[in-house]
PDB file of C-alpha atoms in Angstrom:
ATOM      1  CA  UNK A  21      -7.946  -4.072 -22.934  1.00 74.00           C
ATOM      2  CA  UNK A  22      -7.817  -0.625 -24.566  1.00 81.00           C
ATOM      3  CA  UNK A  23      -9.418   1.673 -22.250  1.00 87.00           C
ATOM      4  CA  UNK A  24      -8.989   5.365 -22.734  1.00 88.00           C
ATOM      5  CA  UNK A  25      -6.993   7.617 -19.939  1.00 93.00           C
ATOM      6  CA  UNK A  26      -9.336   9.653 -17.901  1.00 94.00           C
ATOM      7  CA  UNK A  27      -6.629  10.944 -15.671  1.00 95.00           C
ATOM      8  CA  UNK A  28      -6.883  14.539 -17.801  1.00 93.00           C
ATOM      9  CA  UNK A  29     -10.637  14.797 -17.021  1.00 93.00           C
ATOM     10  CA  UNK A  30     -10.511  14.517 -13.334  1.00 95.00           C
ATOM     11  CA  UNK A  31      -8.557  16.245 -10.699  1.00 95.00           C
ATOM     12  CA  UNK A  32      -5.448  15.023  -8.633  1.00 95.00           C
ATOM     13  CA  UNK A  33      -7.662  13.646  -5.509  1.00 96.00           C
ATOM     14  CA  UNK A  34     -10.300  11.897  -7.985  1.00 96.00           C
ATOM     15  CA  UNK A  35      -7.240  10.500  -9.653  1.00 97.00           C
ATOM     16  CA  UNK A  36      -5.632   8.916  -6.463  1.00 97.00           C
ATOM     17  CA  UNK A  37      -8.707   7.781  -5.375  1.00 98.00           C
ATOM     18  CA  UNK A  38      -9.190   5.478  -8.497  1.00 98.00           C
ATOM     19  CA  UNK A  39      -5.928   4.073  -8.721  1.00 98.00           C
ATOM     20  CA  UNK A  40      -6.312   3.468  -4.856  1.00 98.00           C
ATOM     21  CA  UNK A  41      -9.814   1.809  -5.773  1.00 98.00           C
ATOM     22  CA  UNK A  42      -8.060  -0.237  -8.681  1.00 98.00           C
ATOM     23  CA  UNK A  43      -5.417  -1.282  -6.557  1.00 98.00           C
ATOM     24  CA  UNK A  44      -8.136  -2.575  -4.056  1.00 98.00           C
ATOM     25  CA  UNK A  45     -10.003  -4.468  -6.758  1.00 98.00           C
ATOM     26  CA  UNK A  46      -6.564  -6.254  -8.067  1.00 98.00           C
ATOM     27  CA  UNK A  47      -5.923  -7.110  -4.205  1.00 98.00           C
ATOM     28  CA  UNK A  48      -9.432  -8.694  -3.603  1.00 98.00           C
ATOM     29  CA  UNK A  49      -8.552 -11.104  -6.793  1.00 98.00           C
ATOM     30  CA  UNK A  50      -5.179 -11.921  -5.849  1.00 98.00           C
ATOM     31  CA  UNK A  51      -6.477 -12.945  -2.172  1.00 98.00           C
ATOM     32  CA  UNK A  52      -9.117 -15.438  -3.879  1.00 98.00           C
ATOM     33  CA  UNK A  53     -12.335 -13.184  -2.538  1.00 98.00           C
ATOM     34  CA  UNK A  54     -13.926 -12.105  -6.151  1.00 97.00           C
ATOM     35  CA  UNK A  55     -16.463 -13.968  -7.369  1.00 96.00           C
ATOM     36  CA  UNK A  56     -16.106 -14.027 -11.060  1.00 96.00           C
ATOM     37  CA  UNK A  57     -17.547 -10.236 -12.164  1.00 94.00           C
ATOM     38  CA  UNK A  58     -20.178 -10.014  -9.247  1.00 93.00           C
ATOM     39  CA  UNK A  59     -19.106  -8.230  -6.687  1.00 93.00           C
ATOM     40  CA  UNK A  60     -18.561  -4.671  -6.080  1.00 95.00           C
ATOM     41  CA  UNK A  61     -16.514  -1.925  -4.323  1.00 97.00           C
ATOM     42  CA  UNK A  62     -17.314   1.348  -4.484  1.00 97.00           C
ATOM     43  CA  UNK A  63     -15.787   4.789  -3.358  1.00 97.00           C
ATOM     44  CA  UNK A  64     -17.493   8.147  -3.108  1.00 96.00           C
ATOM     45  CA  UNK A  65     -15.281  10.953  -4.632  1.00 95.00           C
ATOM     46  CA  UNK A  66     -14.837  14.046  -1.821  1.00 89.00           C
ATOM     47  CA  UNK A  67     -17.624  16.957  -2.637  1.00 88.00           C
ATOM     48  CA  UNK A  68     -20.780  18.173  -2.284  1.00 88.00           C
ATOM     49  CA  UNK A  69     -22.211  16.482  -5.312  1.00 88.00           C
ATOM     50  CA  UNK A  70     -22.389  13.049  -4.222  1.00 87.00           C
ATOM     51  CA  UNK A  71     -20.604  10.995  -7.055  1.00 94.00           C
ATOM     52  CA  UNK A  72     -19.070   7.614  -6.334  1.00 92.00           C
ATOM     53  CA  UNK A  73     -16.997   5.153  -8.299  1.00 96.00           C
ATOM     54  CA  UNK A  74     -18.016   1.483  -9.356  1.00 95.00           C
ATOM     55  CA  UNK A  75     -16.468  -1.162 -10.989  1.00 95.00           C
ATOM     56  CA  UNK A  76     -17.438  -1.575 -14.914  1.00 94.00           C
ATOM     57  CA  UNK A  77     -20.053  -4.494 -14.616  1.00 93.00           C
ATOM     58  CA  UNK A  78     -18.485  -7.609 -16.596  1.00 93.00           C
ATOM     59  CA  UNK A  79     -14.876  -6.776 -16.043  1.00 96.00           C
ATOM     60  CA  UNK A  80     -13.248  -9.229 -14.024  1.00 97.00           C
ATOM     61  CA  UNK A  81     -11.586  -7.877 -11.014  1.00 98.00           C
ATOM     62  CA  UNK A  82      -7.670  -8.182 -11.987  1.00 97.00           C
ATOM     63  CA  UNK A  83      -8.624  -6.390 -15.188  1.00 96.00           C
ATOM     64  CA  UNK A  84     -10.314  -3.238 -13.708  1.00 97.00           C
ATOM     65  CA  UNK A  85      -7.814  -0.135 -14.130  1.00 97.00           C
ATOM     66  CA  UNK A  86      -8.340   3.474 -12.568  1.00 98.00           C
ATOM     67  CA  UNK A  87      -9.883   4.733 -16.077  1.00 97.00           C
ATOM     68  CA  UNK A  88     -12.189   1.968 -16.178  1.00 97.00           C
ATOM     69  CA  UNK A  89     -13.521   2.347 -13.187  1.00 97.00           C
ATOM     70  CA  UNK A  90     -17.748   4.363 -13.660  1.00 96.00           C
ATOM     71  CA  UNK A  91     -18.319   7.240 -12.038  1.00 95.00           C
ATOM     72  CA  UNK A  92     -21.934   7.852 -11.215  1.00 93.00           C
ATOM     73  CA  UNK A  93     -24.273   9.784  -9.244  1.00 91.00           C
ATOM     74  CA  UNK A  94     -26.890   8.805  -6.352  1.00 86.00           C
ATOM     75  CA  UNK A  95     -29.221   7.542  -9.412  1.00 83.00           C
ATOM     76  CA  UNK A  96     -26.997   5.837 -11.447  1.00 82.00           C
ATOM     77  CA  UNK A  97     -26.384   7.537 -13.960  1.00 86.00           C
ATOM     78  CA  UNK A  98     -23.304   7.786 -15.866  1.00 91.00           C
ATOM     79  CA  UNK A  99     -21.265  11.436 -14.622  1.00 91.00           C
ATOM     80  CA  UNK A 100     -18.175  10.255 -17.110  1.00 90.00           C
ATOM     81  CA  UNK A 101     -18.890   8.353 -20.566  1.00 86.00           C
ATOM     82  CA  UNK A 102     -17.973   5.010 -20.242  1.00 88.00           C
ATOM     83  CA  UNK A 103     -18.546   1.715 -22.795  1.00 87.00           C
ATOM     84  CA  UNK A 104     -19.385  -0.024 -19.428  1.00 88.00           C
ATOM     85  CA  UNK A 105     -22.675  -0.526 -17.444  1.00 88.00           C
ATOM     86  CA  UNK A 106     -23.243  -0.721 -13.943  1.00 86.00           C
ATOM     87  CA  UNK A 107     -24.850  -3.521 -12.251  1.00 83.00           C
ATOM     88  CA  UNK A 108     -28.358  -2.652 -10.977  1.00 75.00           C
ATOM     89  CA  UNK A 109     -27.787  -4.584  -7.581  1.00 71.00           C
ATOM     90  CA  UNK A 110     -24.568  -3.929  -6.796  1.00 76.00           C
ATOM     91  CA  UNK A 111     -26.130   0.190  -7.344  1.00 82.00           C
ATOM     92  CA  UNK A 112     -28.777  -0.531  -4.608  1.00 89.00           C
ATOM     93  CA  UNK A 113     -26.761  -1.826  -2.122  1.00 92.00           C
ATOM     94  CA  UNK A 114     -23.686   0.390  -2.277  1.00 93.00           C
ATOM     95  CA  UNK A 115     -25.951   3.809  -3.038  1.00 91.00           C
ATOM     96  CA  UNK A 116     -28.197   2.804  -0.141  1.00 94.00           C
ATOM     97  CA  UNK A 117     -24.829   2.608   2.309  1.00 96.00           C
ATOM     98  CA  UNK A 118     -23.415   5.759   1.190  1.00 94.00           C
ATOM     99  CA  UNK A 119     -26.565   7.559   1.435  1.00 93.00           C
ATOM    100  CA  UNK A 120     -27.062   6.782   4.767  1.00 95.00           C
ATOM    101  CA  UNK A 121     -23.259   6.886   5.837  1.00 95.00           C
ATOM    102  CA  UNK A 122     -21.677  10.253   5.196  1.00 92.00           C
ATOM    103  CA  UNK A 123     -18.830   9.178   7.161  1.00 95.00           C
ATOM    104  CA  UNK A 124     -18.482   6.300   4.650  1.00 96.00           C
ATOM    105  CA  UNK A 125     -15.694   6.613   1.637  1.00 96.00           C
ATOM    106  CA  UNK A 126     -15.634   2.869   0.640  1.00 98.00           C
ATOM    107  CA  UNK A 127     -18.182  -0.131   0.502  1.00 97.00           C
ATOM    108  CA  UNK A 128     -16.592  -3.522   0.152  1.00 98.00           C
ATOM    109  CA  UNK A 129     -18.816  -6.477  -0.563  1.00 97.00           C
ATOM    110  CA  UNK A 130     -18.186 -10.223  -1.210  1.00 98.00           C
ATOM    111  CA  UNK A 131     -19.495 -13.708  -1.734  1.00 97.00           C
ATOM    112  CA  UNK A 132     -16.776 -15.790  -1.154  1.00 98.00           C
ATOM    113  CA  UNK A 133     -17.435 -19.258   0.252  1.00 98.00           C
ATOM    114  CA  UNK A 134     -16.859 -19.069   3.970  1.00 98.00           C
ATOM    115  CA  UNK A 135     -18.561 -15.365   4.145  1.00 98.00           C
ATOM    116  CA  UNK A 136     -21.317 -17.346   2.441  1.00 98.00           C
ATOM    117  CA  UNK A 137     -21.014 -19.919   4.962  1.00 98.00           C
ATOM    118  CA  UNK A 138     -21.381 -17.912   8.197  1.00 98.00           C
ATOM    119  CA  UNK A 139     -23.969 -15.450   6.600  1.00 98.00           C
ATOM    120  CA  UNK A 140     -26.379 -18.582   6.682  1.00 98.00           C
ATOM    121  CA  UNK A 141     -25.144 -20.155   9.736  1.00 98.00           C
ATOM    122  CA  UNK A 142     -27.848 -18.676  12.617  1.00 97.00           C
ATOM    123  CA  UNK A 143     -25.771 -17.824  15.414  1.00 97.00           C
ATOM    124  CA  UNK A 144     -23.688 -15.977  13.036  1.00 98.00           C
ATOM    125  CA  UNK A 145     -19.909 -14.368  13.762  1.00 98.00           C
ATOM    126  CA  UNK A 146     -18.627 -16.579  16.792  1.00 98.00           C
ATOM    127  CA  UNK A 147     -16.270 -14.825  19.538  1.00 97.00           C
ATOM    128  CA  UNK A 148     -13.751 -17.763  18.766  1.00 97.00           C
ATOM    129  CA  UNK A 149     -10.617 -15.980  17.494  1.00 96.00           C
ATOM    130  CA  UNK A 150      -8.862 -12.603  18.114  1.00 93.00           C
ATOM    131  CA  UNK A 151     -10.180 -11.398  14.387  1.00 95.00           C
ATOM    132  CA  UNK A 152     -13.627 -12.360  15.645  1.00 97.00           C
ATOM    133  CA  UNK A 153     -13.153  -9.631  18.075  1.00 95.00           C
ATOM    134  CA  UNK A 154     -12.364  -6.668  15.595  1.00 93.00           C
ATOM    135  CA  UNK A 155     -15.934  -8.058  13.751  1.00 96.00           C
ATOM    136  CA  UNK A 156     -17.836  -8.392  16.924  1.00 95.00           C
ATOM    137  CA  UNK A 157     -17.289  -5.071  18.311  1.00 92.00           C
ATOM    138  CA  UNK A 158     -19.047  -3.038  15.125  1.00 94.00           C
ATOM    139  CA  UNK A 159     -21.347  -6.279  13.608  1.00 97.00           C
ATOM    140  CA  UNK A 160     -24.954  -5.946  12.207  1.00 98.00           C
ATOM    141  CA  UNK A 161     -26.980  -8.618  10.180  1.00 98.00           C
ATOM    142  CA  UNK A 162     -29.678  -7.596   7.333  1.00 98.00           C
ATOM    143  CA  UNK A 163     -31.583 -10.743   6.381  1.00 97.00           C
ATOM    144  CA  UNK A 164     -31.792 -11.825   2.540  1.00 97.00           C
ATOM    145  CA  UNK A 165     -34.409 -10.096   0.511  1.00 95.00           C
ATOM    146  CA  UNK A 166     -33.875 -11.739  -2.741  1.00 92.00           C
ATOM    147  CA  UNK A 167     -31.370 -10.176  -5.278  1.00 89.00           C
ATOM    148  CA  UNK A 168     -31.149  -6.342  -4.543  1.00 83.00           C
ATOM    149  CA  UNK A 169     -32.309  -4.600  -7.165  1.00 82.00           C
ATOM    150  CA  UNK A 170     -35.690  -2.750  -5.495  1.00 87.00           C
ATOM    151  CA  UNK A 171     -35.121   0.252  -4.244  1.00 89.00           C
ATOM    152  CA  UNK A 172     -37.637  -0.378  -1.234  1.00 92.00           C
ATOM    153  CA  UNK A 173     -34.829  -2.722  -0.027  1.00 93.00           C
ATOM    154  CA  UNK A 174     -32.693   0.519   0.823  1.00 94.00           C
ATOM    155  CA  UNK A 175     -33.938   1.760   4.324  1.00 96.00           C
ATOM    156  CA  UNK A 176     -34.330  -1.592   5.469  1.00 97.00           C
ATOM    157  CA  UNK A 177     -30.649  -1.983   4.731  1.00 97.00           C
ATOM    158  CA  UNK A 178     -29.499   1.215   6.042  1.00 97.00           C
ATOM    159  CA  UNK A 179     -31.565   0.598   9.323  1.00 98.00           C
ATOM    160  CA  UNK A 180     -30.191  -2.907  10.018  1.00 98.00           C
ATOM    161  CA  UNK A 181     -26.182  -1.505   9.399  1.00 97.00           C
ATOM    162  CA  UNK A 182     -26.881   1.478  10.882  1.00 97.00           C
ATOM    163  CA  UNK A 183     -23.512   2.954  12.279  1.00 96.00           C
ATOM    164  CA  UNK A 184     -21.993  -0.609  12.227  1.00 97.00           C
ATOM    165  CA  UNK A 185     -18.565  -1.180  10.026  1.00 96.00           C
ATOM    166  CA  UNK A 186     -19.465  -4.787   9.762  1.00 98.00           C
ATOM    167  CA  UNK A 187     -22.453  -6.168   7.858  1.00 98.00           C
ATOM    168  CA  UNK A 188     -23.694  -9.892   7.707  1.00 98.00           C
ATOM    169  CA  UNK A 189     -25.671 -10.106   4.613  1.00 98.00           C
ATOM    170  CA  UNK A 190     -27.549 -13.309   5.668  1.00 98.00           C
ATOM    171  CA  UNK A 191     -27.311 -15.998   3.246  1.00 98.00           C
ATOM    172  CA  UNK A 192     -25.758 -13.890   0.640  1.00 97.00           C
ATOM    173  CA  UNK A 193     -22.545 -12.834   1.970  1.00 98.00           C
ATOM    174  CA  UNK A 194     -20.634  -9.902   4.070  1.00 98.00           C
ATOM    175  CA  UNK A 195     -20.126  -5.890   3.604  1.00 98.00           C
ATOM    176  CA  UNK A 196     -17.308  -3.654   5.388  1.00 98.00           C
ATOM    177  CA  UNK A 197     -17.005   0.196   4.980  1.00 98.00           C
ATOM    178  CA  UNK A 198     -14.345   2.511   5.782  1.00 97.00           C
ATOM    179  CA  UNK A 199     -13.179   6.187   6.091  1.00 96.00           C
ATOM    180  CA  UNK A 200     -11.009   5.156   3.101  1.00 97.00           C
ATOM    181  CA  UNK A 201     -10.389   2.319   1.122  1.00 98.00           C
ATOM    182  CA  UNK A 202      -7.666   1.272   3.185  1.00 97.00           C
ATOM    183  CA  UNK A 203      -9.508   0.948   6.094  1.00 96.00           C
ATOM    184  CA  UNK A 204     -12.499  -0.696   3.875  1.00 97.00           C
ATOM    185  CA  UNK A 205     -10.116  -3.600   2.715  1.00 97.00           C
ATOM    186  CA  UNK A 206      -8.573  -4.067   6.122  1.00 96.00           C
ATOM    187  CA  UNK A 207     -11.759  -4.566   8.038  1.00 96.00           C
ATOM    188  CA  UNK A 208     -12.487  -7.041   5.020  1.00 98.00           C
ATOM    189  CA  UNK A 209      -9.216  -9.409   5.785  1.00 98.00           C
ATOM    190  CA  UNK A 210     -10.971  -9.249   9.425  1.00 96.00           C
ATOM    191  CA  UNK A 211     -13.890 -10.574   8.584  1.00 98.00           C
ATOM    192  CA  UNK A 212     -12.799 -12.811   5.836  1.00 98.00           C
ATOM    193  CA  UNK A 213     -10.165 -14.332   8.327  1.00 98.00           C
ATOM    194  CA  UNK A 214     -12.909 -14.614  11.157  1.00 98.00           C
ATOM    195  CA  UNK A 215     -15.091 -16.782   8.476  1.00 98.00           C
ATOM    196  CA  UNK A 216     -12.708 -18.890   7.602  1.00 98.00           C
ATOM    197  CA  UNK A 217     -11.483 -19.504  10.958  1.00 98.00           C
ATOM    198  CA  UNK A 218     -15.048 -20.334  12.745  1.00 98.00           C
ATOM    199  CA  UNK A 219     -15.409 -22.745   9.693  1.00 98.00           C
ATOM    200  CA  UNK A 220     -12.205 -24.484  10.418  1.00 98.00           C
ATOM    201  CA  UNK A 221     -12.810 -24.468  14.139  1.00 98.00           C
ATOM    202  CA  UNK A 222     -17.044 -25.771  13.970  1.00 97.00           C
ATOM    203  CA  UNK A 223     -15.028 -28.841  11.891  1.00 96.00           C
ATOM    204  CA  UNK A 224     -13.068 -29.740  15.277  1.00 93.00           C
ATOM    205  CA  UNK A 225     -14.163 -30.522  18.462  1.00 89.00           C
ATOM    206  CA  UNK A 226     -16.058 -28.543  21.463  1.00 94.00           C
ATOM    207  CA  UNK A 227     -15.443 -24.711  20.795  1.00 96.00           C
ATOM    208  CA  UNK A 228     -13.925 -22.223  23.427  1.00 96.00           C
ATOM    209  CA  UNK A 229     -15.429 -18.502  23.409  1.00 96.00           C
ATOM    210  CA  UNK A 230     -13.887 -15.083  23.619  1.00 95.00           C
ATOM    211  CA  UNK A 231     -14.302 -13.826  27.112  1.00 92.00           C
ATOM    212  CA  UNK A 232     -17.408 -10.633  26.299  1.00 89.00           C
ATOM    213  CA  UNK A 233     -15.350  -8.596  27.997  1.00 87.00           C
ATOM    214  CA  UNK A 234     -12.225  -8.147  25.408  1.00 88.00           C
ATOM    215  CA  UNK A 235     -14.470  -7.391  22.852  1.00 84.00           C
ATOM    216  CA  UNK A 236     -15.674  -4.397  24.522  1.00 81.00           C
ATOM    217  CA  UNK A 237     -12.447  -3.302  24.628  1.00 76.00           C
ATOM    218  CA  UNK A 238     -11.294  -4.116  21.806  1.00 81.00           C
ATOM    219  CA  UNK A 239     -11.527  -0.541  20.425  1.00 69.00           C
ATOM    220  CA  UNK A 240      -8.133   0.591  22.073  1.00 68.00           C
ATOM    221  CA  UNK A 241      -6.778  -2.899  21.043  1.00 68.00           C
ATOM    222  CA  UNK A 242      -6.330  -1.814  17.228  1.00 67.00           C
ATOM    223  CA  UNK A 243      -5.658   1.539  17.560  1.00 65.00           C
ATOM    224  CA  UNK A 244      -2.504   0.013  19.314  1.00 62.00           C
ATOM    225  CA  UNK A 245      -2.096  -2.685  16.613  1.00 67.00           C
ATOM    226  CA  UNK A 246      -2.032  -0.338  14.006  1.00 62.00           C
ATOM    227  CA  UNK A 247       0.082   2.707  15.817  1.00 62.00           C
ATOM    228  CA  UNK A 248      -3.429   4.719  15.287  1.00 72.00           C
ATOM    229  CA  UNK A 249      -3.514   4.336  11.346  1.00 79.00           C
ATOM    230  CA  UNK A 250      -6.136   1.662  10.820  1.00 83.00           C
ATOM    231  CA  UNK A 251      -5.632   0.708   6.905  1.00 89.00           C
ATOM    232  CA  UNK A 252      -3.403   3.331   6.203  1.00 89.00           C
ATOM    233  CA  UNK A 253      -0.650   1.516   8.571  1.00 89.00           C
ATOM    234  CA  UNK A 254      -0.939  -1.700   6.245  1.00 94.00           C
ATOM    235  CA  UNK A 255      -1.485  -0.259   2.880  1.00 96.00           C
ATOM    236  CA  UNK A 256       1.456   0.918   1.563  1.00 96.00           C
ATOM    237  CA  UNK A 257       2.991  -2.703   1.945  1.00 96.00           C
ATOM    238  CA  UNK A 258      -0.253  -3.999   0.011  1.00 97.00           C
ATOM    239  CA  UNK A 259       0.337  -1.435  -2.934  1.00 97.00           C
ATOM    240  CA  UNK A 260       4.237  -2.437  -2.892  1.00 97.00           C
ATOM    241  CA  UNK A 261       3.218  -6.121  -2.997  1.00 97.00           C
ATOM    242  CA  UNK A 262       0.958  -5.554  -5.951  1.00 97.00           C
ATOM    243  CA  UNK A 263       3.385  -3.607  -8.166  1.00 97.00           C
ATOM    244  CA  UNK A 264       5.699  -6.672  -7.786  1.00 98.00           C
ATOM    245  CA  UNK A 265       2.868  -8.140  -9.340  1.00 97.00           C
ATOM    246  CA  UNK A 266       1.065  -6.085 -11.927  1.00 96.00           C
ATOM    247  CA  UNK A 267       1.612  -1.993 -12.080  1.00 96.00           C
ATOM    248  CA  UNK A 268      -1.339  -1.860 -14.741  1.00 96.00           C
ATOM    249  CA  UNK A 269      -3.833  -1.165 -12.302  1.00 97.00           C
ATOM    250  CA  UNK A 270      -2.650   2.601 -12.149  1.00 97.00           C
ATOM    251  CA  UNK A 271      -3.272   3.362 -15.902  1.00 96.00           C
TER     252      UNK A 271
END
């Protein structure tokens, strides 16, 4: 596609940040979590004014480039021209975490089949693997409401997540947020992994739980894992392993 540049238009941070948030749109496709052009991750650009960045709604997620991505305000509207609209739904839901979570940079939301699957199961997340753990220990669950699209939705939301990093979306699918966008799409593979693995292990036989106790400590454990980094200690090796791939991302 022919999108115009915007790199002249914004400043250097801005900039980064949107090839950052391309780059985690491209890596949500190539791991198999997009669901066609219905999803959404969203990152609020550093200042006082509140602006955030969206994906263009009908792209598909291995097309979306850092000048595609929108950049609107808490009410949607547009603070850049762009050809693209925004999805109403994927607005409420994203503006509604940000607003609430000023320690938030990046909202990460899927539907992918085993996030699905566990969003509708009722005991929810299961302490049955070490990933479970990293979920467990900052989880919260906000029960389906229909589509999101009314804004009375919003403090319900933000009341169920409240400081949580880890959202069950019940019957609709799961959330993660972040400090940055690394540490959004980290907490995602978490989460993601924990799905797919209670799935696999509810298909075998009797099930053997997570002692309570390691998950309340399991704080210090990825600190350690990570040498104190979070996202930022796996990131660079995500961004290499996409430009192997595709470099367009960054245009």
């Amino acid at each position: 596609m022919d999108i115009p540049s915007v790199k002249d238009q914004v400043s250097a941070e801005e900039w980064q940040l949107r090839v950052d948030l391309a780059a985690c749109y491209r890596l949500v496709a190539a791991y198999g979590w997009s669901d066609l052009v219905f999803t959404h991750i969203s990152a609020r650009i550093p200042g006082p004014e509140h602006h955030f960045l969206i994906n263009p709604y009908g792209l598909m997620f291995d097309e979306i480039t850092a000048s595609s991505l929108v950049k609107v305000d808490q009410q949607c509207n547009k603070v850049i021209d762009s050809p693209f609209p925004v999805n109403p739904a994927g607005f409420v839901i994203h503006s509604a975490v940000h607003a609430a979570r000023e320690d938030v940079q990046c909202v990460l939301h899927t539907h992918t089949r085993a996030g699905v699957a566990v969003s509708a199961q009722k005991c929810g997340v299961l302490p049955l693997s070490q990933q479970s753990t990293f979920v467990l220990a900052s989880l919260a669950y906000h029960d389906y409401e229909g589509v999101a699209f009314r804004e009375d939705e919003k403090p319900r939301l933000q009341a169920d997540m409240g400081h949580a990093n880890f959202l069950v979306l019940r019957n609709h699918g799961l959330l993660t947020v972040g400090k940055s966008i690394a540490d959004a799409f980290l907490s995602m593979y978490t989460f993601e992994a924990t799905c797919q693995i209670q799935l696999a292990a509810q298909a075998g036989g009797e099930l053997v739980h997570v002692n309570p106790l390691i998950v309340k400590g399991v704080s210090e454990a990825m600190r350690v894992q990570t040498g104190g980094l979070g996202g930022a200690f796996v990131w660079p090796s995500l961004i290499r392993k996409l430009d192997r791939m595709d470099e367009s991302y960054k245009t």
